[in-house]
Amino acid sequence: MPPIPLSFIRRVFLVTLAALSGCSEKDDSAAQHSYSPEITVEDLADRTAILASDAFGGRPPSGPMADKTVAYLTEAFKRMGLNPAFEDHYVQNVPLVSIAARPDAILQITSPKLERRYDYGSEMMVWTTRVVKEAGIKDSDLVFVGYGITAPEYGWDDYAGLDMAGKTAVILVNDPGFSTKDPELFTGNAMTYYGRWTYKYEEAARQGADGAIIIHETAPASYPWSVVENSWSGPQFDLVRSDENAGRVAIEGWVQSFVAEEIFADAGLDYQSLKQAAAKPGFKPVPMGLKADVSVQNTLERSKTVNVGAVLTGVSHPDEAVVYIAHWDHLGEGPAVEGDIIYNGAADNAAGVASVLEVAEKMAASPQRPARSVLFLFVGAEEQGLLGAYHYADNPAFPLAKTAALINTDVVLPLGEMADITVVGRGSSDIEAVLESVTTEQGRRLSAYPNPEQGFYFRSDHFALAKKGVPALYIDTGTEHVEKGRDFVTKAKADYVANRYHKPSDEVMTDWDWRGVVLDVEAIYQVGWQLAQSRDWPQWADNTPFKAIREESADERR
Ligand SMILES: [Zn+2]
């Protein structure tokens, strides 16, 4: 336990003063307001500094530095007097496999007239997520399926009337709302999950396709081709699932847009006009009259990571849970940048872990017990594709049907006191209403994530559980500094993304000011606490694909 810092005394004094004078929160400035739990700058800064230090080696998903990180978290939970989340254990094993494709595959596209060959890396990327040494497609008929979306809540089905057996889907990235900017289509400019590449491959598999190839374009993907090429080069980690991913399509991949232009022309089709047609309701898939051949050779390696979890057991509904989640892992060691090989991940996500540890410590120390259980969950291998979170979603400590809400903290930038708190995926669930009432009491407000078209809501751990219906809140540092305004924050965040995100330079910065993080942690403490005391079950918004999934288990919540 850290020593009681001065700010604790100052805060207790202010709260006591406020109580004595009977003044309401209206009289308090945001800076003075405090809930009863004593969230401190010192706790947050100290724990972040430890986890982000070189001594923790950048917290890779496995190996001695992973063990050290996990031991640190486990010891912290024990000291707080919290119960192990996984029967008698604080850790849950997560079996992993890495699949490294040989980088020499050739994608061959054959029309009645000609045959084209595309190179791995510069023109296309292909791989298989099946846990096999070799996979491929042969003479597979290409079908242009537009955005490759089946979304009953939007009355949309790009696969309507198609049997995809033996066929390969050719798919646009993002969704019709983004491409048309029509607020009536999907969620307009904000990306839905249907826009994410992960969804496209999952849906093609559900449709029984052989292969699924996404056409890359920088704006709708929100990143250039180099990101596609780098992300899928080298070993790709995945969970070892019971079916070894046999249910996935044999070949997943991307092609550059100039490749798409070329093969559409070969097929006698106009790519640009079909792209426009695909964004309109009633679009029908188009068989291209082309065949695809490609095979990939893999090297497989098995390993494991772990999730770490502890529980504050509820007094009246111990089988129901509110979950705080943050990924403990980062990238470990990697290519040297200015002589530094340790990717410390201070903001991503040492500071997120420190935030959840602070909630855990203060809630565990509270004399009042929650009605529902509260789970503090640190997941591993997030950077490899939310793998720890997906494993937890398949093997939860509490039934997902009775998991009332999830609160995720991933990337925390201590930029000082903020007038607001950002909700990524704003409007997703009514957990946001609870957060809004809490931040209003703090004299602050909620903001939407400024770039919803990038689909960040679908790119962090909470999403693995959202996909199974658990209502999830994903918060981020606010958008407006109390004294320095909006520009300061916009620039600071852009500087982080350009110069430190996923680089060895994501280290604790000397100019970090934790006062805003203290308010954010107070806010999530209070949201989790209120939900743990409540009989309410937060709901998904109507326009999310998760609402229908949640409703399937409604009986278990009566
Ligand atoms: Zn992260």
CSV table of C-alpha atoms in Angstrom, one decimal, residues 199-556:
chain,number,residue,atom,x,y,z
A,199,TYR,CA,-16.6,-8.8,-39.2
A,200,LYS,CA,-16.1,-9.3,-43.0
A,201,TYR,CA,-14.1,-12.5,-42.5
A,202,GLU,CA,-16.4,-13.8,-39.8
A,203,GLU,CA,-19.5,-13.2,-42.0
A,204,ALA,CA,-17.9,-14.8,-45.0
A,205,ALA,CA,-17.2,-17.9,-42.8
A,206,ARG,CA,-20.9,-17.9,-41.6
A,207,GLN,CA,-21.9,-17.8,-45.3
A,208,GLY,CA,-19.8,-20.9,-45.9
A,209,ALA,CA,-17.4,-19.2,-48.3
A,210,ASP,CA,-14.0,-20.7,-49.3
A,211,GLY,CA,-12.2,-17.4,-49.1
A,212,ALA,CA,-12.7,-13.7,-48.3
A,213,ILE,CA,-10.7,-10.9,-49.8
A,214,ILE,CA,-11.1,-7.3,-48.8
A,215,ILE,CA,-10.3,-4.4,-51.1
A,216,HIS,CA,-8.1,-1.9,-49.4
A,217,GLU,CA,-8.7,1.8,-49.6
A,218,THR,CA,-7.0,4.1,-47.3
A,219,ALA,CA,-9.9,6.4,-46.3
A,220,PRO,CA,-12.5,3.8,-45.4
A,221,ALA,CA,-9.9,1.5,-43.8
A,222,SER,CA,-8.5,4.5,-41.9
A,223,TYR,CA,-4.9,3.3,-42.5
A,224,PRO,CA,-2.6,3.0,-45.5
A,225,TRP,CA,-1.6,-0.2,-47.2
A,226,SER,CA,1.7,-0.3,-45.2
A,227,VAL,CA,-0.4,-1.0,-42.1
A,228,VAL,CA,-2.1,-4.0,-43.8
A,229,GLU,CA,1.3,-5.3,-45.0
A,230,ASN,CA,3.1,-4.9,-41.7
A,231,SER,CA,0.3,-6.1,-39.5
A,232,TRP,CA,-0.1,-9.4,-41.3
A,233,SER,CA,3.6,-10.1,-41.9
A,234,GLY,CA,5.3,-12.5,-39.6
A,235,PRO,CA,3.8,-14.6,-36.9
A,236,GLN,CA,0.1,-14.0,-36.2
A,237,PHE,CA,-1.2,-15.0,-32.8
A,238,ASP,CA,-4.5,-16.6,-32.2
A,239,LEU,CA,-6.4,-18.6,-29.5
A,240,VAL,CA,-6.3,-22.3,-29.6
A,241,ARG,CA,-10.1,-22.9,-30.0
A,242,SER,CA,-11.6,-26.4,-29.8
A,243,ASP,CA,-12.1,-26.5,-33.6
A,244,GLU,CA,-8.6,-25.1,-34.3
A,245,ASN,CA,-10.5,-22.5,-36.4
A,246,ALA,CA,-11.7,-25.0,-38.9
A,247,GLY,CA,-14.9,-23.0,-39.1
A,248,ARG,CA,-13.1,-20.0,-40.6
A,249,VAL,CA,-12.7,-19.5,-44.4
A,250,ALA,CA,-9.6,-21.2,-45.8
A,251,ILE,CA,-8.1,-18.0,-47.1
A,252,GLU,CA,-8.4,-14.5,-45.7
A,253,GLY,CA,-6.7,-11.5,-47.3
A,254,TRP,CA,-6.6,-8.0,-48.7
A,255,VAL,CA,-5.8,-6.7,-52.2
A,256,GLN,CA,-4.6,-3.2,-53.1
A,257,SER,CA,-7.3,-1.1,-54.8
A,258,PHE,CA,-5.3,-1.0,-58.1
A,259,VAL,CA,-5.5,-4.8,-58.1
A,260,ALA,CA,-9.3,-4.6,-57.6
A,261,GLU,CA,-9.6,-2.1,-60.5
A,262,GLU,CA,-7.7,-4.5,-62.7
A,263,ILE,CA,-9.6,-7.6,-62.0
A,264,PHE,CA,-13.0,-5.9,-62.1
A,265,ALA,CA,-11.9,-4.6,-65.6
A,266,ASP,CA,-10.9,-8.1,-66.6
A,267,ALA,CA,-14.4,-9.3,-65.5
A,268,GLY,CA,-15.9,-6.5,-67.7
A,269,LEU,CA,-17.2,-4.7,-64.6
A,270,ASP,CA,-16.7,-1.1,-63.5
A,271,TYR,CA,-15.3,-1.1,-60.0
A,272,GLN,CA,-16.2,2.5,-59.2
A,273,SER,CA,-19.9,2.2,-60.3
A,274,LEU,CA,-20.3,-1.1,-58.5
A,275,LYS,CA,-18.9,0.4,-55.4
A,276,GLN,CA,-21.6,3.1,-55.6
A,277,ALA,CA,-24.2,0.5,-56.2
A,278,ALA,CA,-23.0,-1.5,-53.2
A,279,ALA,CA,-23.8,1.4,-50.9
A,280,LYS,CA,-27.5,1.5,-51.9
A,281,PRO,CA,-30.2,-0.5,-50.3
A,282,GLY,CA,-31.2,-3.5,-52.5
A,283,PHE,CA,-27.7,-4.1,-53.8
A,284,LYS,CA,-27.4,-7.6,-55.3
A,285,PRO,CA,-24.1,-9.6,-55.2
A,286,VAL,CA,-22.3,-9.9,-58.5
A,287,PRO,CA,-20.6,-13.2,-59.7
A,288,MET,CA,-17.5,-12.0,-61.4
A,289,GLY,CA,-16.8,-14.9,-63.8
A,290,LEU,CA,-13.2,-15.1,-62.4
A,291,LYS,CA,-11.5,-17.9,-60.5
A,292,ALA,CA,-8.9,-17.5,-57.7
A,293,ASP,CA,-6.1,-19.8,-56.7
A,294,VAL,CA,-3.7,-19.3,-53.8
A,295,SER,CA,-2.1,-21.4,-51.1
A,296,VAL,CA,-0.2,-20.5,-47.9
A,297,GLN,CA,2.4,-22.5,-46.0
A,298,ASN,CA,2.5,-22.0,-42.3
A,299,THR,CA,4.9,-22.5,-39.4
A,300,LEU,CA,3.0,-23.2,-36.2
A,301,GLU,CA,4.1,-22.5,-32.6
A,302,ARG,CA,2.1,-23.1,-29.4
A,303,SER,CA,2.4,-20.8,-26.4
A,304,LYS,CA,0.2,-19.3,-23.7
A,305,THR,CA,-0.6,-16.1,-22.0
A,306,VAL,CA,-2.8,-15.5,-19.0
A,307,ASN,CA,-5.7,-13.3,-17.8
A,308,VAL,CA,-5.5,-12.0,-14.2
A,309,GLY,CA,-8.7,-11.5,-12.2
A,310,ALA,CA,-10.0,-10.8,-8.7
A,311,VAL,CA,-13.4,-10.4,-7.3
A,312,LEU,CA,-15.1,-8.2,-4.6
A,313,THR,CA,-17.9,-10.6,-3.9
A,314,GLY,CA,-21.4,-9.1,-3.8
A,315,VAL,CA,-23.5,-9.5,-0.7
A,316,SER,CA,-27.0,-9.9,-2.2
A,317,HIS,CA,-26.4,-11.0,-5.8
A,318,PRO,CA,-22.9,-12.6,-5.8
A,319,ASP,CA,-23.7,-14.4,-9.1
A,320,GLU,CA,-24.2,-11.1,-11.0
A,321,ALA,CA,-21.2,-9.1,-11.9
A,322,VAL,CA,-20.0,-5.7,-13.0
A,323,VAL,CA,-16.6,-6.0,-14.7
A,324,TYR,CA,-13.7,-3.6,-15.0
A,325,ILE,CA,-11.3,-4.6,-17.8
A,326,ALA,CA,-7.9,-3.4,-18.9
A,327,HIS,CA,-5.2,-5.2,-20.9
A,328,TRP,CA,-1.9,-5.8,-19.0
A,329,ASP,CA,0.2,-6.7,-21.9
A,330,HIS,CA,2.0,-4.5,-24.4
A,331,LEU,CA,4.5,-5.3,-27.2
A,332,GLY,CA,7.5,-6.4,-25.2
A,333,GLU,CA,10.8,-5.9,-27.1
A,334,GLY,CA,10.9,-5.1,-30.8
A,335,PRO,CA,12.9,-3.3,-33.4
A,336,ALA,CA,15.2,-0.6,-32.0
A,337,VAL,CA,14.1,3.0,-32.3
A,338,GLU,CA,16.9,5.4,-31.4
A,339,GLY,CA,18.6,2.6,-29.6
A,340,ASP,CA,15.6,1.6,-27.5
A,341,ILE,CA,14.2,-1.9,-27.9
A,342,ILE,CA,11.7,-1.9,-25.0
A,343,TYR,CA,8.1,-0.9,-25.9
A,344,ASN,CA,7.1,0.2,-22.5
A,345,GLY,CA,3.4,1.0,-23.2
A,346,ALA,CA,3.1,3.5,-20.4
A,347,ALA,CA,-0.1,5.1,-21.7
A,348,ASP,CA,-1.0,1.9,-23.5
A,349,ASN,CA,-1.8,0.3,-21.1
A,350,ALA,CA,0.2,0.6,-17.9
A,351,ALA,CA,-1.9,3.6,-17.0
A,352,GLY,CA,-5.1,1.8,-17.8
A,353,VAL,CA,-4.1,-1.0,-15.5
A,354,ALA,CA,-3.1,1.5,-12.8
A,355,SER,CA,-6.6,3.0,-13.1
A,356,VAL,CA,-8.4,-0.3,-12.6
A,357,LEU,CA,-6.0,-1.2,-9.7
A,358,GLU,CA,-6.9,2.1,-8.1
A,359,VAL,CA,-10.6,1.4,-8.4
A,360,ALA,CA,-10.0,-2.2,-7.0
A,361,GLU,CA,-8.0,-1.0,-4.0
A,362,LYS,CA,-10.4,1.8,-3.0
A,363,MET,CA,-13.5,-0.4,-3.5
A,364,ALA,CA,-12.0,-3.2,-1.6
A,365,ALA,CA,-11.2,-0.8,1.3
A,366,SER,CA,-14.7,0.6,1.4
A,367,PRO,CA,-16.6,-0.4,4.5
A,368,GLN,CA,-19.7,-0.8,2.3
A,369,ARG,CA,-20.0,-4.0,0.2
A,370,PRO,CA,-21.5,-4.1,-3.3
A,371,ALA,CA,-24.8,-6.0,-3.9
A,372,ARG,CA,-23.5,-7.5,-7.1
A,373,SER,CA,-20.0,-8.9,-7.4
A,374,VAL,CA,-17.3,-6.7,-9.0
A,375,LEU,CA,-14.7,-8.3,-11.1
A,376,PHE,CA,-11.4,-6.6,-11.8
A,377,LEU,CA,-10.0,-8.3,-15.0
A,378,PHE,CA,-6.6,-7.8,-16.6
A,379,VAL,CA,-6.5,-9.6,-19.9
A,380,GLY,CA,-3.4,-10.6,-21.9
A,381,ALA,CA,-2.5,-10.6,-25.6
A,382,GLU,CA,-4.7,-7.7,-26.4
A,383,GLU,CA,-2.1,-6.4,-28.8
A,384,GLN,CA,-2.3,-9.7,-30.7
A,385,GLY,CA,-6.1,-9.2,-31.3
A,386,LEU,CA,-7.9,-9.1,-28.0
A,387,LEU,CA,-7.1,-12.7,-27.5
A,388,GLY,CA,-7.2,-12.8,-23.7
A,389,ALA,CA,-10.5,-11.0,-23.8
A,390,TYR,CA,-11.9,-13.5,-26.3
A,391,HIS,CA,-10.8,-16.4,-24.2
A,392,TYR,CA,-12.5,-14.9,-21.2
A,393,ALA,CA,-15.6,-14.4,-23.2
A,394,ASP,CA,-15.6,-18.1,-23.9
A,395,ASN,CA,-14.7,-19.1,-20.3
A,396,PRO,CA,-16.1,-16.4,-18.1
A,397,ALA,CA,-15.9,-16.3,-14.3
A,398,PHE,CA,-19.5,-15.1,-14.1
A,399,PRO,CA,-22.2,-16.1,-16.6
A,400,LEU,CA,-22.2,-13.4,-19.4
A,401,ALA,CA,-26.0,-13.3,-19.2
A,402,LYS,CA,-25.6,-12.1,-15.6
A,403,THR,CA,-22.7,-9.8,-16.3
A,404,ALA,CA,-24.5,-6.4,-16.0
A,405,ALA,CA,-21.9,-4.2,-17.5
A,406,LEU,CA,-18.3,-3.9,-18.5
A,407,ILE,CA,-16.0,-0.8,-18.2
A,408,ASN,CA,-12.9,-0.8,-20.3
A,409,THR,CA,-9.8,1.4,-19.8
A,410,ASP,CA,-7.3,1.3,-22.7
A,411,VAL,CA,-4.8,4.0,-23.4
A,412,VAL,CA,-4.8,6.7,-20.7
A,413,LEU,CA,-3.1,10.0,-21.4
A,414,PRO,CA,-2.5,12.1,-18.4
A,415,LEU,CA,-2.9,15.5,-20.0
A,416,GLY,CA,-4.3,17.4,-17.1
A,417,GLU,CA,-7.7,18.4,-15.9
A,418,MET,CA,-10.4,17.9,-18.6
A,419,ALA,CA,-13.8,19.6,-18.8
A,420,ASP,CA,-15.1,16.3,-20.3
A,421,ILE,CA,-14.6,12.6,-20.5
A,422,THR,CA,-14.7,10.8,-23.9
A,423,VAL,CA,-17.0,7.9,-24.7
A,424,VAL,CA,-15.7,5.8,-27.6
A,425,GLY,CA,-18.7,4.5,-29.5
A,426,ARG,CA,-21.0,7.1,-27.9
A,427,GLY,CA,-24.6,6.1,-27.9
A,428,SER,CA,-24.0,2.4,-27.7
A,429,SER,CA,-25.6,1.6,-24.4
A,430,ASP,CA,-27.4,3.2,-21.4
A,431,ILE,CA,-24.3,2.7,-19.2
A,432,GLU,CA,-23.6,6.1,-20.7
A,433,ALA,CA,-26.6,7.6,-18.8
A,434,VAL,CA,-25.0,6.5,-15.5
A,435,LEU,CA,-21.7,8.0,-16.5
A,436,GLU,CA,-23.4,11.2,-17.6
A,437,SER,CA,-25.0,11.7,-14.2
A,438,VAL,CA,-21.7,11.0,-12.5
A,439,THR,CA,-19.7,13.4,-14.7
A,440,THR,CA,-22.4,16.1,-14.3
A,441,GLU,CA,-21.9,15.9,-10.6
A,442,GLN,CA,-18.2,16.4,-11.2
A,443,GLY,CA,-19.0,19.5,-13.1
A,444,ARG,CA,-17.9,17.8,-16.4
A,445,ARG,CA,-19.6,16.5,-19.4
A,446,LEU,CA,-19.5,13.6,-21.9
A,447,SER,CA,-18.0,13.9,-25.4
A,448,ALA,CA,-18.1,11.5,-28.3
A,449,TYR,CA,-14.9,10.2,-29.7
A,450,PRO,CA,-13.9,12.7,-32.4
A,451,ASN,CA,-13.2,10.1,-35.1
A,452,PRO,CA,-16.0,7.5,-35.0
A,453,GLU,CA,-15.3,6.5,-38.6
A,454,GLN,CA,-12.1,4.7,-37.3
A,455,GLY,CA,-14.2,2.2,-35.4
A,456,PHE,CA,-12.1,2.3,-32.2
A,457,TYR,CA,-15.1,0.9,-30.3
A,458,PHE,CA,-14.4,-2.4,-32.0
A,459,ARG,CA,-10.6,-2.4,-31.4
A,460,SER,CA,-10.3,-3.0,-27.6
A,461,ASP,CA,-11.0,-5.7,-25.1
A,462,HIS,CA,-14.6,-4.8,-24.1
A,463,PHE,CA,-15.6,-5.7,-27.6
A,464,ALA,CA,-14.9,-9.4,-27.2
A,465,LEU,CA,-17.7,-9.4,-24.6
A,466,ALA,CA,-19.9,-6.9,-26.4
A,467,LYS,CA,-20.1,-9.3,-29.3
A,468,LYS,CA,-21.6,-11.8,-26.8
A,469,GLY,CA,-24.1,-9.2,-25.7
A,470,VAL,CA,-22.5,-7.8,-22.5
A,471,PRO,CA,-23.2,-4.0,-22.4
A,472,ALA,CA,-19.8,-2.2,-22.5
A,473,LEU,CA,-18.5,1.2,-21.9
A,474,TYR,CA,-15.2,2.3,-23.3
A,475,ILE,CA,-13.9,5.6,-22.0
A,476,ASP,CA,-11.0,7.8,-23.2
A,477,THR,CA,-9.2,11.0,-22.1
A,478,GLY,CA,-11.4,14.0,-22.6
A,479,THR,CA,-11.2,16.5,-25.5
A,480,GLU,CA,-11.0,19.8,-23.7
A,481,HIS,CA,-8.4,20.9,-21.1
A,482,VAL,CA,-9.9,23.1,-18.4
A,483,GLU,CA,-7.3,25.8,-18.9
A,484,LYS,CA,-5.6,25.0,-22.2
A,485,GLY,CA,-8.7,24.3,-24.3
A,486,ARG,CA,-9.3,21.9,-27.1
A,487,ASP,CA,-6.4,22.6,-29.4
A,488,PHE,CA,-4.0,21.6,-26.7
A,489,VAL,CA,-5.7,18.2,-26.3
A,490,THR,CA,-6.0,17.6,-30.1
A,491,LYS,CA,-2.4,18.3,-30.6
A,492,ALA,CA,-1.2,16.3,-27.6
A,493,LYS,CA,-3.2,13.3,-28.8
A,494,ALA,CA,-2.0,13.6,-32.4
A,495,ASP,CA,1.6,13.9,-31.0
A,496,TYR,CA,1.0,10.7,-29.0
A,497,VAL,CA,-0.3,8.8,-32.0
A,498,ALA,CA,2.4,10.0,-34.4
A,499,ASN,CA,5.4,9.7,-32.0
A,500,ARG,CA,4.8,7.3,-29.2
A,501,TYR,CA,1.8,5.0,-29.8
A,502,HIS,CA,3.2,1.4,-30.2
A,503,LYS,CA,6.8,2.7,-30.1
A,504,PRO,CA,9.5,2.4,-27.5
A,505,SER,CA,8.9,6.0,-26.7
A,506,ASP,CA,5.5,5.3,-25.1
A,507,GLU,CA,7.1,6.0,-21.7
A,508,VAL,CA,6.1,7.9,-18.6
A,509,MET,CA,6.5,11.6,-19.6
A,510,THR,CA,7.9,14.3,-17.3
A,511,ASP,CA,5.1,16.7,-18.2
A,512,TRP,CA,2.2,14.3,-17.4
A,513,ASP,CA,-0.4,15.8,-15.2
A,514,TRP,CA,-2.7,13.2,-13.6
A,515,ARG,CA,-5.4,15.4,-12.3
A,516,GLY,CA,-7.8,14.6,-15.1
A,517,VAL,CA,-7.1,10.9,-14.8
A,518,VAL,CA,-8.1,11.1,-11.1
A,519,LEU,CA,-11.5,12.5,-12.1
A,520,ASP,CA,-11.9,9.8,-14.8
A,521,VAL,CA,-11.1,7.1,-12.3
A,522,GLU,CA,-13.5,8.6,-9.8
A,523,ALA,CA,-16.1,8.6,-12.5
A,524,ILE,CA,-15.7,4.9,-13.5
A,525,TYR,CA,-15.5,4.0,-9.8
A,526,GLN,CA,-18.8,5.6,-9.3
A,527,VAL,CA,-20.4,4.1,-12.4
A,528,GLY,CA,-19.3,0.6,-11.5
A,529,TRP,CA,-20.4,1.1,-7.9
A,530,GLN,CA,-23.9,2.4,-8.8
A,531,LEU,CA,-24.4,-0.5,-11.2
A,532,ALA,CA,-23.2,-3.0,-8.6
A,533,GLN,CA,-25.7,-1.6,-6.1
A,534,SER,CA,-28.6,-1.5,-8.6
A,535,ARG,CA,-31.1,-4.0,-9.8
A,536,ASP,CA,-31.0,-2.5,-13.3
A,537,TRP,CA,-29.6,-4.2,-16.3
A,538,PRO,CA,-28.1,-1.7,-18.7
A,539,GLN,CA,-29.4,-2.1,-22.3
A,540,TRP,CA,-27.8,-1.7,-25.7
A,541,ALA,CA,-29.0,1.0,-28.0
A,542,ASP,CA,-31.5,-0.1,-30.7
A,543,ASN,CA,-29.1,0.5,-33.6
A,544,THR,CA,-26.4,-1.9,-32.3
A,545,PRO,CA,-26.1,-5.5,-33.5
A,546,PHE,CA,-25.5,-6.5,-29.8
A,547,LYS,CA,-29.0,-5.7,-28.6
A,548,ALA,CA,-30.6,-8.8,-30.2
A,549,ILE,CA,-27.8,-11.0,-28.9
A,550,ARG,CA,-28.3,-9.7,-25.4
A,551,GLU,CA,-32.1,-10.2,-25.6
A,552,GLU,CA,-31.6,-14.0,-26.3
A,553,SER,CA,-30.6,-14.4,-22.6
A,554,ALA,CA,-33.2,-12.0,-21.2
A,555,ASP,CA,-35.0,-14.9,-19.3
A,556,GLU,CA,-31.8,-15.4,-17.2
